[in-house]
Structure formats: C-alpha cells, structure tokens
XYZ file of C-alpha atoms in Angstrom:
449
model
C -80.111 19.879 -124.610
C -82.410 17.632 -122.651
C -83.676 14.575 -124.358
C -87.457 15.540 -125.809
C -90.205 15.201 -123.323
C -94.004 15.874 -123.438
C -94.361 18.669 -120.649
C -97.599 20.033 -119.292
C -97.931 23.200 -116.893
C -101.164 23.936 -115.335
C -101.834 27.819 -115.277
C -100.919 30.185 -117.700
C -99.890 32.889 -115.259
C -96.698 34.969 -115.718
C -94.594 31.892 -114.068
C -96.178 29.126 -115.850
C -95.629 30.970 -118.900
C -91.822 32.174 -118.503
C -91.385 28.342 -117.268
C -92.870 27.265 -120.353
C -90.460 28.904 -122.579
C -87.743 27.386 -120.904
C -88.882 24.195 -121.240
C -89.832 25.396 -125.005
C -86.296 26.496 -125.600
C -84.907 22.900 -124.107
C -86.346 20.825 -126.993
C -89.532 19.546 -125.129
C -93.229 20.018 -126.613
C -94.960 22.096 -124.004
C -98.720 22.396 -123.485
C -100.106 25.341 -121.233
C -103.726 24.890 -119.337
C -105.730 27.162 -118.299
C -109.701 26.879 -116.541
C -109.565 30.809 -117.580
C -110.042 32.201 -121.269
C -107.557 33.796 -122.951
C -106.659 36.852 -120.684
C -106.088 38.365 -124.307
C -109.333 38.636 -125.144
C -110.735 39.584 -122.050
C -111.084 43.088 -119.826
C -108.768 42.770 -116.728
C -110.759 42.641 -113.489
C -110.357 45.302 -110.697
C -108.515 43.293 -108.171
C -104.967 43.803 -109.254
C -101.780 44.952 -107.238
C -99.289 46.375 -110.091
C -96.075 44.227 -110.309
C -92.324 45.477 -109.490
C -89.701 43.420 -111.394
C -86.452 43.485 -109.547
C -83.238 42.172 -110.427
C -84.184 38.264 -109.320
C -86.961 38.746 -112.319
C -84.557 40.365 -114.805
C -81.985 37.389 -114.011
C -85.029 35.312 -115.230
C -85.522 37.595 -118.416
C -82.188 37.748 -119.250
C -81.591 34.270 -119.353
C -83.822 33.535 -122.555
C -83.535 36.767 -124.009
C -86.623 38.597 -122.839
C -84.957 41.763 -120.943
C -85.714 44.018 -123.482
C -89.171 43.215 -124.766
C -90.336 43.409 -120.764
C -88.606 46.682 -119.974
C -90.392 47.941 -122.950
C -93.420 47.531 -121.145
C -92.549 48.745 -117.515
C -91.627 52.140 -115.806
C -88.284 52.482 -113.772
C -88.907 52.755 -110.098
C -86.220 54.616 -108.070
C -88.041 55.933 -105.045
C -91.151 55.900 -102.439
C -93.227 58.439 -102.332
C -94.407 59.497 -99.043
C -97.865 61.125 -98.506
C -98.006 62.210 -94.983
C -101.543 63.017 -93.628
C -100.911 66.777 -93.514
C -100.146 67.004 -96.938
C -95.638 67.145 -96.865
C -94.063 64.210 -99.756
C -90.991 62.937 -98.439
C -88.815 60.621 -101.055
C -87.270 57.883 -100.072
C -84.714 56.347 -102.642
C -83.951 52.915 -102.946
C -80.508 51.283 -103.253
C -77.676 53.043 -104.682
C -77.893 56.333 -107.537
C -79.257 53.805 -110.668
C -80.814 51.385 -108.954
C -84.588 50.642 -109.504
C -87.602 48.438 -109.542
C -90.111 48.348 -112.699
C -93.796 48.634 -112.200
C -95.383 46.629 -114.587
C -99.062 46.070 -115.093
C -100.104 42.551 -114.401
C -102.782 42.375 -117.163
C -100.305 43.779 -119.656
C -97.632 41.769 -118.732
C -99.257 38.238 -118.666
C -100.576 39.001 -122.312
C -96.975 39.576 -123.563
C -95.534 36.698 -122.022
C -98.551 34.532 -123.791
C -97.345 36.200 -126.440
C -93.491 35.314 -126.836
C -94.542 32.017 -125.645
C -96.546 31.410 -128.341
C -94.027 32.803 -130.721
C -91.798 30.033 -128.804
C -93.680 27.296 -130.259
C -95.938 26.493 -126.647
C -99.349 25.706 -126.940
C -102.105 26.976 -124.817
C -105.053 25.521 -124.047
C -107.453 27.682 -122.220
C -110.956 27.180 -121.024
C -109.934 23.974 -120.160
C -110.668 22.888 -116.379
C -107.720 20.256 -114.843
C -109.811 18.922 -112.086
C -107.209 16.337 -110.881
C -103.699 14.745 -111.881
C -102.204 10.961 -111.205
C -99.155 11.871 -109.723
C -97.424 7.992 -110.570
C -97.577 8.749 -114.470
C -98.087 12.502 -114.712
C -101.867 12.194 -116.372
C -104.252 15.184 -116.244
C -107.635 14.973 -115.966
C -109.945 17.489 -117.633
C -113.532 18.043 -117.851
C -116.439 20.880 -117.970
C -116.871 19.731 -114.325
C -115.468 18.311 -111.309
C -118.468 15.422 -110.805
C -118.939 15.121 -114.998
C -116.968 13.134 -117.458
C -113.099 13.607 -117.913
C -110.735 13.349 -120.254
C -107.699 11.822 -119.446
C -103.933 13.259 -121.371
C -100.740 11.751 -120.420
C -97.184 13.812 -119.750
C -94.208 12.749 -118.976
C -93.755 15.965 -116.937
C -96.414 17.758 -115.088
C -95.537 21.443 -113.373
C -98.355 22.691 -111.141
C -98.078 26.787 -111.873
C -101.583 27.133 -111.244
C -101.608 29.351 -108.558
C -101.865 29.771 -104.056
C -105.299 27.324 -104.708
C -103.733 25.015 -107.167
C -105.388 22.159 -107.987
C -102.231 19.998 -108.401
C -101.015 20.810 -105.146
C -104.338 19.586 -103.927
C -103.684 16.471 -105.347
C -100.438 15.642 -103.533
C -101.419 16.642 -100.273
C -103.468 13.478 -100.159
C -100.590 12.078 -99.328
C -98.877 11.082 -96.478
C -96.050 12.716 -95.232
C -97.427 16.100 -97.031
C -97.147 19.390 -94.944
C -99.268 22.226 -95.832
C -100.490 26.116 -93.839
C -102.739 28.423 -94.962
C -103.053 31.553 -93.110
C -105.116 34.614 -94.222
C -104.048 37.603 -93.032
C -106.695 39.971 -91.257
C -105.874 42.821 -93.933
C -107.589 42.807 -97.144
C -106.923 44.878 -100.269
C -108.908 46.644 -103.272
C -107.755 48.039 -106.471
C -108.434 52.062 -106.915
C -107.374 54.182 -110.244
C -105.826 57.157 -110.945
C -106.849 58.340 -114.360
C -104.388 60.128 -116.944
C -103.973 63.292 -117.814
C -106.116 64.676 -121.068
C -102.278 64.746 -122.951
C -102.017 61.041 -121.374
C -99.304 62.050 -118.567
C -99.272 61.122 -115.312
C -100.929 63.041 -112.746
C -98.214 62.665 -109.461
C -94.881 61.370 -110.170
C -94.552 58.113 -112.220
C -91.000 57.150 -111.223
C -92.162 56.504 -107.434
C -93.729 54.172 -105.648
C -96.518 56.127 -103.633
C -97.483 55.325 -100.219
C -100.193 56.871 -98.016
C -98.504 54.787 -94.463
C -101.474 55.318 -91.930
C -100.702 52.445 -88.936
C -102.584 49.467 -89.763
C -103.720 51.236 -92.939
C -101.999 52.563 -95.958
C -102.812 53.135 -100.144
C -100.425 52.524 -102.730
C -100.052 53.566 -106.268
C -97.897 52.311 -109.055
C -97.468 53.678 -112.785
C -98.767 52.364 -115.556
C -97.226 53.385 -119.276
C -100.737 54.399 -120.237
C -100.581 57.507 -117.842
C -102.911 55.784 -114.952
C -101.901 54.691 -111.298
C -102.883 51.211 -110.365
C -103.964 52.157 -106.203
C -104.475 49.510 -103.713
C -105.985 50.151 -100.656
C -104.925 47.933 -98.145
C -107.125 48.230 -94.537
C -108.347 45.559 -91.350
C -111.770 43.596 -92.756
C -113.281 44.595 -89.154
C -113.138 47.065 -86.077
C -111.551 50.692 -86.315
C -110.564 51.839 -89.730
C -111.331 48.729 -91.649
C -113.177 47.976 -94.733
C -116.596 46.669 -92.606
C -116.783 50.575 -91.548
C -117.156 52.199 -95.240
C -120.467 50.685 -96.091
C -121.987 53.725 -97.821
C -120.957 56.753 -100.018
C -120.718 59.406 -97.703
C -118.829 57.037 -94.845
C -116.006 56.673 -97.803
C -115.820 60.243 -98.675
C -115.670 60.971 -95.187
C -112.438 58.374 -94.509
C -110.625 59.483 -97.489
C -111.237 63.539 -96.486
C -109.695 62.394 -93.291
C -107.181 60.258 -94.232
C -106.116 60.986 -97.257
C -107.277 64.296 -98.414
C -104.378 64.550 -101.157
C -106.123 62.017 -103.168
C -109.237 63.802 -103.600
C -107.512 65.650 -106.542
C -106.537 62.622 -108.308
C -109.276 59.839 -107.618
C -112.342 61.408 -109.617
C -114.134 57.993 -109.928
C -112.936 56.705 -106.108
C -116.803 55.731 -104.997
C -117.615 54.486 -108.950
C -113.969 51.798 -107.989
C -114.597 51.165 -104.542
C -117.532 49.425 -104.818
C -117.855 48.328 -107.785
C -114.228 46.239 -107.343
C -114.620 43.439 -104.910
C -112.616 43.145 -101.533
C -109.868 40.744 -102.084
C -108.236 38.879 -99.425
C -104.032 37.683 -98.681
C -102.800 34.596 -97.757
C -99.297 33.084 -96.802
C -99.270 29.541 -98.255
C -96.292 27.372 -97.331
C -96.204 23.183 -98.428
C -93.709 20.604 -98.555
C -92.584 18.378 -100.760
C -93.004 20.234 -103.964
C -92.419 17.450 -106.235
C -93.392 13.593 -106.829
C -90.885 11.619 -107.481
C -89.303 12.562 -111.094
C -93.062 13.526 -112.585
C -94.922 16.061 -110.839
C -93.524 19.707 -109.480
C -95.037 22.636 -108.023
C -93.774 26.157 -108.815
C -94.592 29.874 -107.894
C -97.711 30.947 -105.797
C -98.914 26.724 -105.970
C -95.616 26.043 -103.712
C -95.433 28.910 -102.064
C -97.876 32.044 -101.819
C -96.774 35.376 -99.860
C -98.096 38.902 -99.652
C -97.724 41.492 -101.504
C -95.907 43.802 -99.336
C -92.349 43.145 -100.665
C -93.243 43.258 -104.545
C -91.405 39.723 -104.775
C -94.374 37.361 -105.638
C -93.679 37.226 -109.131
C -89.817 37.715 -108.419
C -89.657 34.592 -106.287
C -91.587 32.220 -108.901
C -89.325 33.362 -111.293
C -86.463 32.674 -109.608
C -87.476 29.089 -108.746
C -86.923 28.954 -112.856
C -83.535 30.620 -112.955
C -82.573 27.507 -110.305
C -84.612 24.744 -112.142
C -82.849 26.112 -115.280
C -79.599 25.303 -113.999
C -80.320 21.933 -112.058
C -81.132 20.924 -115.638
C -77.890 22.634 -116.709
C -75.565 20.485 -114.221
C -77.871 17.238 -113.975
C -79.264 16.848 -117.786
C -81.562 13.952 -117.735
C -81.607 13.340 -114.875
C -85.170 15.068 -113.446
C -85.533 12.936 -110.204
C -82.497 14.400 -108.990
C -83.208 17.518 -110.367
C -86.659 17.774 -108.989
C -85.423 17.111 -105.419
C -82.354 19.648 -105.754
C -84.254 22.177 -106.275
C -87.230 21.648 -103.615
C -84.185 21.367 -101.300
C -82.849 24.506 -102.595
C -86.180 26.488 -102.831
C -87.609 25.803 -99.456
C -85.859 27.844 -97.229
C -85.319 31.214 -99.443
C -89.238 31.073 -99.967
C -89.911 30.687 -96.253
C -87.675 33.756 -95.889
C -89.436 35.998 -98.576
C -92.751 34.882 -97.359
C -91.569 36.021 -93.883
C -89.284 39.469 -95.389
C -93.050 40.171 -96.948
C -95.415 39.866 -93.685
C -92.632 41.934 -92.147
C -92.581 44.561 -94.406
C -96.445 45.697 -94.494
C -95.419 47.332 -91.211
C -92.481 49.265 -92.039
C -94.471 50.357 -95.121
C -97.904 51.478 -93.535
C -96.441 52.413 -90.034
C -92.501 52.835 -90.002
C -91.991 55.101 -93.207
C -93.357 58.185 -91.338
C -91.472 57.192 -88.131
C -88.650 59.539 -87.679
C -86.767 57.235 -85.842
C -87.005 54.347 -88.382
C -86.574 57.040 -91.059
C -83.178 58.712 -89.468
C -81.781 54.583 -89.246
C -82.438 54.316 -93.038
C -80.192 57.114 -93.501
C -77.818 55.974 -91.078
C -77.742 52.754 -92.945
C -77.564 54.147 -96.241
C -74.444 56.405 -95.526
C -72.448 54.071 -93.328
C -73.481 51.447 -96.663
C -71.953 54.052 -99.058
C -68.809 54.583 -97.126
C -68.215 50.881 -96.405
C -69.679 48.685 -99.070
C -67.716 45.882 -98.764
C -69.197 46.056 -95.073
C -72.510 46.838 -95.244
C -75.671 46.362 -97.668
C -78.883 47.346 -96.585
C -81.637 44.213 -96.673
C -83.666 46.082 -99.023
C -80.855 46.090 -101.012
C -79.963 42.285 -100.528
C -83.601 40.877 -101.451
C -84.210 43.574 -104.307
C -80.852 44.300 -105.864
C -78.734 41.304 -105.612
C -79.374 37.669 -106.155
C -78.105 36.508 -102.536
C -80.459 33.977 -101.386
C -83.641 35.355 -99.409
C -82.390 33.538 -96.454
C -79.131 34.323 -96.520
C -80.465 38.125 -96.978
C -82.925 37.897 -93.649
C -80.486 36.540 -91.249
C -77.676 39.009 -92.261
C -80.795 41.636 -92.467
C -81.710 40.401 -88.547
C -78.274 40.784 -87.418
C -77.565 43.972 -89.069
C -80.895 45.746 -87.752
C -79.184 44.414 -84.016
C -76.525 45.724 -84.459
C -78.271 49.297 -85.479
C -80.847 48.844 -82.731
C -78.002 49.760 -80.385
C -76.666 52.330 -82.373
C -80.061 54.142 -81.839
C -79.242 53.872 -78.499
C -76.331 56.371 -78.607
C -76.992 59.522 -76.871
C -77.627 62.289 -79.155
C -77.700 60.092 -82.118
C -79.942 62.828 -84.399
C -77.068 65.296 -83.824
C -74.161 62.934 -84.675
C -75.439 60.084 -86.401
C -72.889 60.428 -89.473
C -69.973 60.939 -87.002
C -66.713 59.099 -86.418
C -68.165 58.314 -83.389
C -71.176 56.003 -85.059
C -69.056 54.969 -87.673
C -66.191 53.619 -85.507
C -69.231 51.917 -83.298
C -70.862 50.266 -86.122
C -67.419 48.689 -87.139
C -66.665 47.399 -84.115
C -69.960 46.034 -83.393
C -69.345 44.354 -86.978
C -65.990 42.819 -85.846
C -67.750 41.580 -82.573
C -70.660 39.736 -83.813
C -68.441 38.445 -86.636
C-alpha cells in the first residue's frame, strides 16, 4: 500500500475510470472530472465504433477483480464475417479453437465502469470544465468558461485521461522540449444500426465480426446483447466513393444497392442513421514526455490516440494501467521514478499499435477478399498449429498474448518476409500445406534467426 495521496484524473472515460479504481483500491482519495454530464443519465450519441476487449483488457480486469462483471456485459467474438459484393460469407476465425475478442458497447460499458467505481469509493464530478492545470503543484483549474472566473483545487497527483484533445496535454506542450503530431487520416467514419429481431435476436450472426471489405471502403458491424449491430461505415471524405458523393437520399440508396446490397435486408432505418448521425473523423496522436516530473501524467487516447482499425484503443489505455500498476508494485512511493518508468516503457509499444492499427484498415477493407492474402492466412495458421513453439501469427501476438506491441510488429514484419517468399513458390495453391513449404518455412526461420 502506497502512502495516501489526493489524486485527480481528468475524464471519466473507460480508462480514467478503470485507472481510478486502481488508485481507489491503493488507499488514495480519488476525484474523477468530467466537462460532460453523467453519461448515465444521458442518450448515447450516434458516433460510436463498438469496443472489442482482448486479452491486454482482461489482464486489466482481472487484476482488480472486474472479469466477470464486464464479460457479463459483452458477446464472445471468434470470427470475421466476410460479405463479399456478390452476396458469398466467408468466415475467417481468429487465433486458435477458444480464442476470442468481446464486443462490448461503449455507452454500456462506460456506465458500468462509473458504476463499480463509484461502488469503489471514487468521486465524480461531472459538468465540471478543467480549462487548465499548473503542472509544478498539480492544481486544476475549473470554471463555466475558458475566459470567466476559475476555481482553483490542489492534488498531489494529476492523470490527464481526458481524451486525443486533452486539455492537460495541452498544458504541457507549452513546454520546451515537448514533441507532439497530429495527423487526421483522409477516411472518416459514421455509426449505422441494425435493429433486433421482434423476439430480440440478432438478425446475422452475433458471434462475428462483420465486414463488408470494398478497397478504400468497407462497413462493419459488431453485436450488441440487446439484439442490435452497432455498423460503422468507414469511406474517403472526398473524390470516388467517399462520403462528399452521398449528399441526397436516392445517391445513398443507390451506393448501398451497389455496394452492399446484403444490407438492404437488415438496415430498415439506413437513410433515417445516415444523416441524422454526424460524420466523424480519425486521428493518430503521438506526444512525448507523458509526465511532469513526479505530479502530472498522461494516459490512454491524451498520450497516445490511434485508429480504430485494430480494436486496441481501449486495450492499449488499459494496459498503460496494468504497467503503472506494477511500477507502483516494485517502486512504492516512489512516483518520480515511477512516472518516468513507465513513459519509458509505454512509448514504443504505443507507437507500434498506433502503427499495427493504420496498417490494418487495409488488410481489413482490401486484403480480406484477396485470395492471395487469404490462402497466406491459412498457410500461417496451419504451419502455426503444427509448430507453435515456432510460429504465432501477429494477430495472435497483439490480440491474444500480452507480448509487447513492439516486440509483436517487428517479429510480425519479419515473419510476413519470410512468407512473402513462400508465396513465391511455384504452385503454392496446390501445395501450400506440403513438406515442401513446411521444410522452407523452417529453414527460412533458422536463417534469419
């Protein structure tokens, strides 16, 4: 146990809130604040993406106890779904017979965390604006606006969780010696629905993550335990096939005839969604330092913002706990050393995810109806089985293991070498579970060793 502190964390988001029962659980009196009200008592707006929890989140769970209230509220993930455009489903399974991800509603899951973290003994304080923080004694600044009168509450600890446009990240970097990138990404995303059933079941299946892959285009759906499919449509802002193009009802009915003429059966209300839920954009945010001196730290989407394309988001930001968790573990009171253990530790494996996501929009809207890509996979996945202790497919590494997401991309960059040349081998569709491939994937193993 940690000697007693007075701990605030800005943003009462799903990391902000597992953090603060942590910190709730170490002995410390823990105030959450929020410039939102209480997403409790409000209607979730239309501009989700559903949530996959993976085993990096359950670590997280597990470690306070929460495994089994969350998996109450999720549905077991063991497969994509893929819609081609003339109307075939091909399944792709993840990982090994057993393994899966959870989809888990955003909305719903937020409200439960608030929940057990109140039930924790944190305090929330929402409606309440932090405009600014004094990084030298870890004071927050609050006020109905950013030009009116403040008030002015002093922490001992301050953890910015408030989000990729945090405003305690905007305080440090006004310093020197501060690096920060923003880049938004030229695709853009908004939420769709698939309604229930009238006996409340699902309408396609709920154990899969569905994909419509279209090139530089694809939808995705994820369960929900209420019967409904959370859909995102992700698409360009401008030119051919972007979002600029459907301006008008019969435009949209026109695009989704064309592209996706499976959904017609199961998106009653798709013109009543599309534009009545706004356009959302994605951005890759990367900073550095994360902390100031032993007072102020950033965590989740305020250090570190990615896209949604590998479901890790949420993942990542909880892992950054799991690691805080047991800095504190090995270095007690001593927070300036563990605040710059685990920036040093953090930095790298979120550059990775950040770049394992951007990566992975294209093998999800393109690549998963390449049969090329698609015969590798299963390549992978049976040279895997026959030679675990040899292989694990990156999927595998960032999703169902806790290896660190760097380690997993540069063992991920050398593997796909190494089965870039195995393509190569002539006849490969006839023979690709052969001696032959096997022996050559060995040896290539042994080589690059």
């Amino acid at each position: 146990m940690q000697t007693p502190q007075k701990i605030a964390v800005v943003g009462s988001g799903l990391v902000g809130t597992l953090l603060a029962i942590y910190l709730k659980r170490l002995g410390h009196t823990v105030h959450v604040y929020d410039r939102s009200p209480d997403i409790r008592t409000v209607a979730f707006s239309g501009r989700s993406i559903n949530l996959v929890m993976s085993n990096r989140g359950w670590k997280a769970m597990q470690d306070v106890g929460l495994e089994d209230e969350i998996r109450k509220i999720g549905i077991p993930v063991d497969k994509r779904a893929i819609h081609t455009q003339d109307d075939t489903l091909q399944y792709q399974y993840y990982g090994k017979e057993g393994e899966a991800i959870f989809s888990l509603s955003r909305g719903v899951l937020n409200r439960r965390m608030i929940d057990l973290a109140e039930d924790a003994g944190v305090e929330f304080f929402f409606d309440h604006k932090i405009w600014d923080v004094t990084l030298a004694d870890a004071t927050l600044h609050i006020g109905e606006t950013e030009r009116g009168e403040w008030e002015d509450i002093k922490y001992d600890k301050v953890f910015g969780a408030d989000g990729a446009f945090s405003r305690i990240r905007h305080r440090m970097q006004r310093q020197s010696m501060f690096d920060y990138s923003q880049e938004f990404m030229k695709i853009g995303y908004k939420e769709l629905h698939i309604p229930a059933n009238e006996d409340d079941t699902h309408k396609i299946d709920k154990n899969s993550l569905h994909i419509w892959p279209r090139g530089n285009f694809m939808l995705m759906a994820l369960s929900n335990l209420d019967g409904t499919f959370t859909c995102t449509l992700f698409m360009p802002f401008e030119g051919e096939n972007s979002f600029e193009q459907l301006k008008d009802e019969k435009s949209l009915v026109a695009f989704f005839a064309k592209y996706f003429p499976d959904t017609k059966a199961v998106i009653p209300d798709l013109v009543k969604d599309f534009f009545k839920n706004p356009t959302s954009y994605l951005a890759i945010m990367k900073c550095y330092p994360w902390t100031y001196e032993d007072k102020v730290a950033l965590i989740g989407d305020s250090a570190h913002a990615i896209v949604p394309f590998y479901g890790h988001g949420m993942n990542a930001g909880f892992e950054d706990i799991t690691i805080l968790n047991e800095l504190i573990t090995k270095y007690g009171d001593d927070w300036k050393m563990i605040f710059s253990e685990y920036e040093k530790s953090r930095k790298p494996n979120a550059d990775a995810i950040a770049e394992l996501s951007r990566r992975n929009f294209i093998e999800m809207s393109a690549k998963t109806a390449d049969e090329k890509f698609l015969l590798q996979k299963k390549i992978e996945k049976w040279f895997s089985d026959k030679h675990p202790d040899k292989w694990m497919p990156l999927y595998s590494r960032v999703t169902f293991s806790l290896q660190p997401y760097s380690e997993a991309l540069a063992i991920g960059d050398f593997q796909n070498k190494i089965m870039e040349e195995v393509m190569q081998i002539p006849d490969i569709e006839e023979k690709w579970n052969s001696l032959e491939v096997e022996n050559s994937i060995i040896e290539k193993l042994k080589s690059k060793i």
